[in-house]
Structure formats: structure tokens, C-alpha cells
């Protein structure tokens, strides 16, 4: 039987209903606040477009103000779309750029943009003052493969000097070895039409040596292994009919030895090798696999027969919503190794219409420590060319942020940003 509530009952019910409504709204508001707080913060460092910036060795968390004739090791280099090669500085204590647009010292006005040959200027590690290698164009000639050449920028008695290396026209995209104890560093580079690969020693800058790996690679994935004169790269096995099944190789410019590191049926893309402090400073390397849906960490370990072989010790799978990896790079901090990377929903690494995010992982197989560094979907952005710098507060990841292109407008610069890895300040040794 239905009965109408009394006036007192209606007043009581109203108070209860009001309290329930207020409680519900409080929960809803708290949920909104919590969701807002879960958006990982990104900090804008510069409003300028600073493409493919490369940090000097101060990025490893060891600041040296007296180095490089008192200009320090906390600096970065880049070449812009106007063919200008610049040096900028970074505050080791705060991570800020100065000046904010990075254009502190103009080194050259005929440098190739990073998009011309796929790479901007690169630092050369050595026991002396830091040096830069980059692609430069002949004065008075239109930029082209035939007018491009490998150039060197170095400080002599505190002043910058730049110019082509001897007989280096028709060459491009140089990269310097990364050994801060090496009194005789080396560079490698490609023919500007990618018909060959070469290396030189800076003690004999006029002597060009052929890298006998052209049948394996066109050179796009080559990297020096820090602390060595070896080059790690991705290449296609000779006479292999299988497409997209590249493997990882190591070439020693001292001995001329070529070593194939991977042999499985899963194609590899890119490679990065370094000494891992968590494995007694053994060398390890990372590569992208499973069509860039998995990051693989390799270490040389004994097999069942006791022979040492490069073996996957950790495989990091990506989130289903952002399955494709690009630009993974490693650094070490406080006794551990970390790998940061771009993640995208698009399989095309050159796609400028699909926003992406950044993520980080450790390499210890006993730790499941993959996590996102960015996750803001309210402002769709591309995050490109990530680089690390370990400040006094800890490692930051710096990157160019871009508003994605649409059918109505091209991609738009959103400046340089950084994100804190939350790994803490460097420990004093």
C-alpha cells in the first residue's frame, strides 16, 4: 500500500537527500581533482624552435665550469632552418636554458639543417676541449649533395674556429666518438648521396678510411659505443631474401673486426650500447623489435654450452594504445640504467598528424618499472627528439613539442619542453 509521507518525514528525507547529493558532488569533485593531478607535468623551457639539440658532456651529471676555456660543459648545439649553427647554455642547477632561445653564440652561417641529411651537429668526446662536427655547405653555392661537406668547430685559445675538414666535400652527417679519456677521438660519416661510409681520426683529419659495411647498411642507425672506437649499427644480412629482418652489428675501427650480435628471425631497428653499472659495467645494448612494438635489452651471458652469447635479458612491451616505439636512448644515473623513448599510435615515425607521449624504463629484468613520463591528452602534442640532461636536481628529458598537423594547417612549433624523470639528484661520490 502506498502512503504519503508526513511533513516531518518529508523534511527528514529532504535533509538526507541533500546530504547524499552533497556527498556525491564532493566525491565527483574529488575525482575530477584527482584525475587532473594524475596528468604528468611538462615544463616549457623555450618558446623557440630548437631542432635536434645536442648536449655537451655536462649532461652526464658532472658539471665543470672551468672546462672548454671557462665556457663550461653545460651547453648545447643545434643548426636551424636558416643554416645557422648555434651554441646555447643550460643552467646545471635549474635546468633552464640561457638565453631561452638557445642562440648564445653563432658559429657558422652555412650549416645544414637537421632535416637535410637526417642529423644536426654532434659533439666529439675527448680528453681535451669539446669539439663539434656538422654538415656544412660551400659558400656561394646552393645547398645540395654536391655542395655539402663535413666540418669541424673547435675552440682555439678560447675562440671558436670552424671550417671544412680536408677533402670532405661530398660527405655528410658526421658523428663523433664518445670517450672523454681519448686523446685521439674519431668521427664517422656518410657520402652525401649515401653511397658509402667512412671514418677519420682527428689526429689525422686529412686521412679518410672506408667503413666496409656498406653492403649491410646505408648508415642511418650507426652510433659510437661510448668509451670505445666501435660502431654499433643495424644492417641487413648479406644475401638474405627476408625483407625487414635486419640484425645488429658491431664494427671495431681499431681492428677492422665486424661482429654480428643478433641472429633471430625478428627484425631489429636501431641499436644503442653502453656500460651498465647494475651489471658490473658489462656492455649491454638496446634495440627495437616486433615491428617497433617491443624494446629488447641484450647482455652477453653464457648459454647451456658455457659460451657467451648476446641474449635478451629483458623485453619491454608497450601499451596497446601507444604501441610504436621511436628514438630510444639510454643513460645511467645513481648506479642504474634507464631508457627513455617516444610512444605513438602511428606506425609511421615521420607522422606529424598523430600526437605521441614519452615513457621510461629500467633494464633490470627483476624490476617491472616501465612508466609514462607524459600523458596529457587534453592538449594533443607531438614530442620529438628527446634528449637527457642530468641536472643538480636529477635527470630531465628535453624535447621539442609540436601541435600536430591537420588538413587545415601544417604542424606548428610549441617550443622546447622538459619533464622530470623523478629519479632524484645525483649522489655524491
C-alpha positions as a printed Julia matrix, in Angstrom:
429×3 Matrix{Float64}:
  0.0     0.0     0.0
  1.34    3.41   -0.95
  1.21    6.03    1.75
  2.13    9.71    1.53
  4.96   10.8     3.86
  4.22   13.12    6.72
  5.56   16.65    6.68
  8.25   15.72    9.26
  9.23   12.7     7.25
  9.45   14.78    4.09
 11.73   17.28    5.88
 13.95   14.44    7.16
 14.07   12.81    3.73
 14.98   16.15    2.17
 17.87   16.64    4.58
 19.14   13.11    3.92
 18.76   13.6     0.18
 20.62   16.88    0.35
 23.44   15.31    2.34
 23.65   12.43   -0.13
 23.71   14.87   -3.05
 26.43   16.95   -1.4
 28.41   13.81   -0.64
 28.01   12.62   -4.23
 29.15   16.0    -5.56
 32.11   16.02   -3.18
 33.19   12.6    -4.45
 32.74   13.73   -8.05
 34.77   16.9    -7.44
 37.49   14.93   -5.65
 37.59   12.5    -8.57
 37.97   15.39  -11.03
 40.77   16.89   -8.94
 42.49   13.51   -8.65
 42.22   12.99  -12.4
 43.64   16.45  -13.01
 46.52   15.7   -10.65
 47.35   12.49  -12.48
 48.24   14.46  -15.61
 52.03   14.35  -15.54
 53.53   17.86  -15.61
 55.53   19.23  -18.51
 57.57   22.44  -18.2
 58.22   24.8   -21.09
 61.89   25.75  -21.37
 61.77   27.85  -24.53
 59.16   29.17  -26.94
 61.72   28.98  -29.76
 62.14   26.12  -32.2
 65.46   24.46  -31.33
 65.65   21.42  -33.63
 67.68   18.32  -32.8
 69.63   19.96  -29.98
 72.66   18.05  -28.7
 74.04   18.49  -25.18
 77.74   18.57  -24.35
 79.08   16.06  -21.81
 77.74   18.05  -18.85
 74.53   16.14  -19.48
 76.05   13.15  -17.65
 75.56   14.92  -14.3
 79.15   16.12  -13.79
 79.34   19.9   -14.08
 82.67   21.54  -15.0
 82.63   25.33  -15.12
 86.36   25.6   -15.93
 86.18   23.25  -18.93
 86.29   24.49  -22.51
 88.23   27.66  -21.65
 85.8    28.55  -18.88
 82.66   28.24  -21.0
 81.71   25.03  -19.12
 80.41   21.69  -20.34
 76.74   22.57  -19.69
 75.82   23.69  -23.18
 74.12   22.51  -26.34
 74.46   22.91  -30.1
 71.96   22.97  -32.95
 71.55   24.18  -36.53
 68.38   25.94  -37.59
 66.35   26.25  -40.81
 68.32   29.41  -41.69
 71.57   27.41  -41.95
 72.95   28.9   -38.72
 74.93   26.82  -36.23
 74.41   27.9   -32.61
 75.69   27.23  -29.11
 73.35   27.69  -26.12
 73.83   27.12  -22.4
 71.93   25.25  -19.69
 71.88   26.09  -16.0
 73.11   22.96  -14.23
 71.29   23.9   -11.03
 67.84   24.62  -12.51
 67.84   23.08  -15.99
 66.88   26.41  -17.58
 68.21   27.46  -20.99
 70.08   30.73  -21.36
 69.34   32.57  -23.43
 65.87   30.95  -23.63
 66.03   30.72  -27.44
 69.41   28.94  -27.26
 71.07   31.42  -29.61
 74.02   32.5   -27.46
 76.99   32.04  -29.83
 76.75   31.94  -33.62
 79.38   29.57  -35.01
 78.53   29.26  -38.71
 76.02   30.62  -41.25
 76.21   27.81  -43.81
 75.37   24.73  -41.72
 72.91   22.13  -42.96
 69.58   21.87  -41.17
 68.93   18.53  -39.41
 66.26   17.68  -41.97
 68.71   17.99  -44.88
 70.66   14.8   -44.11
 68.83   13.43  -41.08
 71.09   14.8   -38.37
 72.31   18.06  -36.86
 75.67   18.85  -35.23
 77.25   16.3   -32.88
 79.73   16.68  -30.03
 83.01   14.75  -30.09
 84.09   13.27  -26.76
 87.79   13.68  -25.97
 90.28   14.28  -23.18
 90.69   17.86  -24.39
 88.2    20.59  -25.14
 84.83   19.6   -26.6
 84.51   19.83  -30.37
 81.61   19.77  -32.82
 81.25   18.05  -36.17
 78.47   19.01  -38.55
 77.42   19.21  -42.2
 78.35   22.48  -43.92
 77.65   23.9   -47.4
 80.17   25.51  -49.7
 79.94   29.29  -49.61
 78.09   30.83  -52.54
 76.6    27.52  -53.7
 73.03   26.31  -53.35
 72.58   23.62  -50.7
 72.84   20.19  -52.32
 74.56   16.83  -52.0
 77.49   18.11  -54.05
 77.97   21.32  -52.06
 77.74   19.61  -48.65
 80.75   18.52  -46.64
 81.91   17.52  -43.17
 83.08   20.41  -40.98
 84.7    20.8   -37.58
 84.11   23.51  -34.96
 86.63   23.79  -32.15
 87.83   26.32  -29.59
 91.4    27.53  -30.07
 92.72   29.68  -27.22
 89.17   30.37  -26.14
 87.79   31.39  -29.55
 85.72   29.28  -31.92
 87.17   28.22  -35.26
 85.06   26.48  -37.93
 85.69   25.08  -41.39
 85.62   22.08  -43.69
 87.82   19.13  -42.96
 90.34   18.29  -45.68
 88.81   16.66  -48.78
 85.46   16.3   -47.04
 83.08   17.8   -49.62
 80.5    15.28  -50.81
 80.27   13.95  -47.28
 77.58   14.48  -44.61
 76.03   13.58  -41.26
 79.17   13.17  -39.1
 79.09   11.72  -35.57
 81.9    11.84  -33.01
 83.17    9.09  -30.73
 82.2     9.41  -27.07
 85.23    8.72  -24.89
 86.22   11.54  -22.53
 89.62    9.9   -21.92
 90.5     9.62  -25.61
 93.29   11.93  -26.75
 92.63   10.96  -30.36
 88.84   10.84  -30.96
 87.26    9.72  -34.21
 84.31   10.63  -36.38
 82.21    8.6   -38.79
 80.05    9.92  -41.61
 78.43    9.04  -44.93
 78.79   10.08  -48.53
 76.17   12.78  -49.04
 74.4    10.53  -51.56
 74.7     7.6   -49.1
 76.87    5.61  -51.46
 79.5     4.89  -48.8
 80.52    5.2   -45.14
 83.81    6.48  -43.73
 85.71    7.38  -40.58
 88.61    9.66  -39.64
 90.86   10.23  -36.66
 91.11   13.86  -35.53
 94.88   13.38  -35.21
 94.92   12.69  -38.96
 91.94   14.72  -40.17
 93.01   14.56  -43.81
 93.03   10.74  -43.95
 89.7     9.15  -44.89
 89.14    5.5   -44.03
 86.42    3.38  -45.6
 83.92    1.68  -43.32
 83.49   -1.71  -45.03
 79.85   -2.08  -44.0
 78.05   -0.51  -46.97
 76.61   -3.85  -48.05
 74.93   -4.07  -44.65
 73.65   -0.54  -44.07
 73.24    2.9   -45.58
 74.34    4.3   -42.22
 71.15    5.68  -40.76
 71.37    3.76  -37.46
 75.09    3.95  -36.69
 76.29    5.03  -33.22
 79.66    5.08  -31.49
 79.83    2.88  -28.41
 80.84    5.18  -25.5
 84.35    4.54  -24.23
 85.4     2.66  -27.39
 86.24    3.14  -31.05
 83.49    0.76  -32.08
 80.33    1.49  -34.05
 77.05   -0.33  -33.41
 74.52   -0.34  -36.21
 71.5    -2.05  -37.74
 72.1    -3.85  -41.03
 70.59   -6.3   -43.44
 72.45   -9.64  -43.61
 74.13  -10.15  -46.99
 72.2   -12.35  -49.46
 69.23  -12.58  -47.08
 65.96  -12.62  -49.04
 63.88  -11.72  -45.98
 62.74   -8.11  -46.01
 62.57   -6.09  -42.78
 64.7    -8.67  -40.95
 67.7    -6.51  -40.13
 70.15   -7.52  -37.4
 72.54   -5.67  -35.08
 76.28   -5.48  -35.82
 79.41   -4.08  -34.19
 82.41   -2.75  -36.12
 85.78   -2.0   -34.5
 87.65    0.83  -36.27
 90.86   -0.21  -34.47
 90.98   -3.86  -35.53
 88.62   -3.87  -38.51
 86.65   -6.69  -36.86
 82.97   -7.0   -37.74
 80.72   -8.88  -35.31
 77.08   -9.81  -35.81
 75.28   -9.56  -32.45
 71.74  -10.81  -33.22
 70.63  -13.74  -35.34
 66.93  -14.39  -34.72
 64.06  -14.1   -37.16
 62.74  -10.95  -35.51
 63.88   -7.83  -37.35
 65.77   -5.15  -35.39
 65.64   -1.38  -35.76
 68.36    0.83  -34.33
 70.8    -0.02  -31.54
 72.39    1.74  -28.57
 75.22    0.22  -26.48
 76.7     1.35  -23.15
 78.24    0.06  -19.9
 75.54   -0.89  -17.37
 76.54   -0.23  -13.73
 73.93   -2.71  -12.45
 75.75   -5.48  -14.35
 79.3    -4.76  -13.15
 79.77   -2.29  -16.01
 79.31   -5.01  -18.61
 78.26   -3.74  -22.0
 74.59   -4.05  -22.89
 72.59   -2.78  -25.83
 69.0    -1.99  -26.68
 67.14   -2.33  -29.96
 63.57   -2.03  -31.19
 61.9    -5.29  -32.24
 58.49   -6.78  -33.11
 57.95   -4.02  -35.7
 58.86   -1.41  -33.05
 56.34   -2.74  -30.52
 58.96   -4.1   -28.13
 62.18   -2.79  -26.62
 64.78   -5.52  -26.15
 67.76   -5.34  -23.77
 70.72   -7.57  -24.66
 73.61   -8.73  -22.49
 76.36  -11.25  -23.14
 75.62  -14.26  -20.92
 76.72  -17.92  -21.0
 74.43  -20.4   -22.75
 73.86  -24.05  -21.9
 77.21  -24.87  -23.51
 79.0   -22.26  -21.44
 79.67  -20.0   -24.45
 78.99  -16.28  -24.04
 76.29  -15.0   -26.39
 74.3   -11.81  -26.74
 70.95  -12.7   -25.2
 67.73  -10.8   -24.49
 67.61  -10.28  -20.72
 64.57   -8.02  -20.7
 61.78   -7.38  -23.2
 59.62   -4.31  -22.59
 56.2    -4.35  -24.24
 54.37   -1.14  -25.0
 50.82   -0.04  -24.05
 48.18   -1.16  -26.54
 47.05    2.43  -27.11
 50.6     3.59  -27.88
 52.35    0.54  -29.29
 55.06    2.05  -31.52
 58.48    2.99  -30.12
 60.8     5.57  -31.6
 64.08    7.26  -30.63
 65.02    5.13  -27.57
 68.16    6.28  -25.78
 69.88    5.21  -22.56
 71.61    6.98  -19.69
 72.99    5.91  -16.32
 72.16    7.56  -13.01
 73.0     6.61   -9.43
 74.1     3.1   -10.32
 71.27    2.19  -12.69
 70.49    2.39  -16.41
 67.35    3.92  -17.86
 65.91    4.05  -21.36
 63.54    6.8   -22.48
 61.55    6.75  -25.72
 58.71    8.17  -27.78
 55.47    6.17  -27.96
 52.86    6.65  -30.69
 49.65    5.16  -32.01
 51.03    5.59  -35.54
 53.4     3.07  -37.1
 54.96    5.86  -39.2
 57.74    7.5   -37.22
 57.61   10.52  -39.54
 53.87   11.03  -38.98
 53.24   14.62  -37.86
 49.46   14.29  -37.57
 49.25   11.89  -34.62
 50.17   13.08  -31.08
 52.54   10.96  -29.02
 53.92   10.59  -25.48
 57.21    9.83  -23.7
 58.0     6.86  -21.46
 60.92    5.46  -19.45
 62.05    2.04  -18.21
 64.93    0.44  -16.36
 66.81   -2.55  -17.75
 66.9    -4.84  -14.7
 64.84   -7.93  -15.61
 63.72   -8.26  -11.97
 62.09   -4.82  -11.99
 58.83   -4.05  -13.79
 59.46   -0.32  -13.87
 58.12    0.88  -17.21
 56.15    4.11  -16.76
 54.9     7.1   -18.69
 56.72   10.43  -18.48
 53.93   12.36  -20.21
 50.25   11.53  -20.59
 48.39   14.79  -21.26
 45.66   14.15  -23.82
 43.82   17.42  -23.25
 46.41   19.21  -25.42
 47.32   16.83  -28.26
 51.03   17.29  -28.98
 53.94   15.63  -30.72
 57.04   15.21  -28.56
 60.14   14.93  -30.76
 63.91   14.42  -30.48
 64.05   13.68  -26.73
 67.45   14.17  -25.04
 68.51   13.74  -21.42
 70.43   16.12  -19.17
 71.2    15.23  -15.54
 70.92   18.47  -13.57
 71.71   19.04   -9.9
 68.06   18.1    -9.24
 68.17   14.92  -11.3
 67.67   13.77  -14.9
 65.34   15.82  -17.1
 64.2    14.82  -20.57
 64.11   17.72  -23.04
 62.17   17.64  -26.31
 60.56   19.75  -28.99
 56.78   19.9   -28.65
 54.67   20.37  -31.77
 50.97   20.96  -32.45
 50.06   18.15  -34.89
 49.29   18.96  -38.5
 45.76   18.7   -39.85
 44.15   19.03  -43.25
 43.71   22.73  -42.44
 47.21   23.65  -41.18
 50.78   22.29  -41.0
 52.46   21.23  -37.78
 53.12   24.23  -35.51
 56.08   24.75  -33.15
 55.14   24.68  -29.46
 58.66   25.27  -28.12
 61.11   23.17  -26.11
 59.77   21.39  -23.03
 61.15   19.15  -20.34
 59.82   16.54  -17.96
 61.33   15.45  -14.65
 62.11   11.72  -14.51
 61.67   11.81  -10.7
 64.85    9.77  -10.29
 66.4    12.15   -7.78
 69.56   14.22   -7.56
 72.95   12.72   -8.44
 74.58   11.01   -5.46
 77.89   12.43   -4.35
 80.8    10.04   -4.85
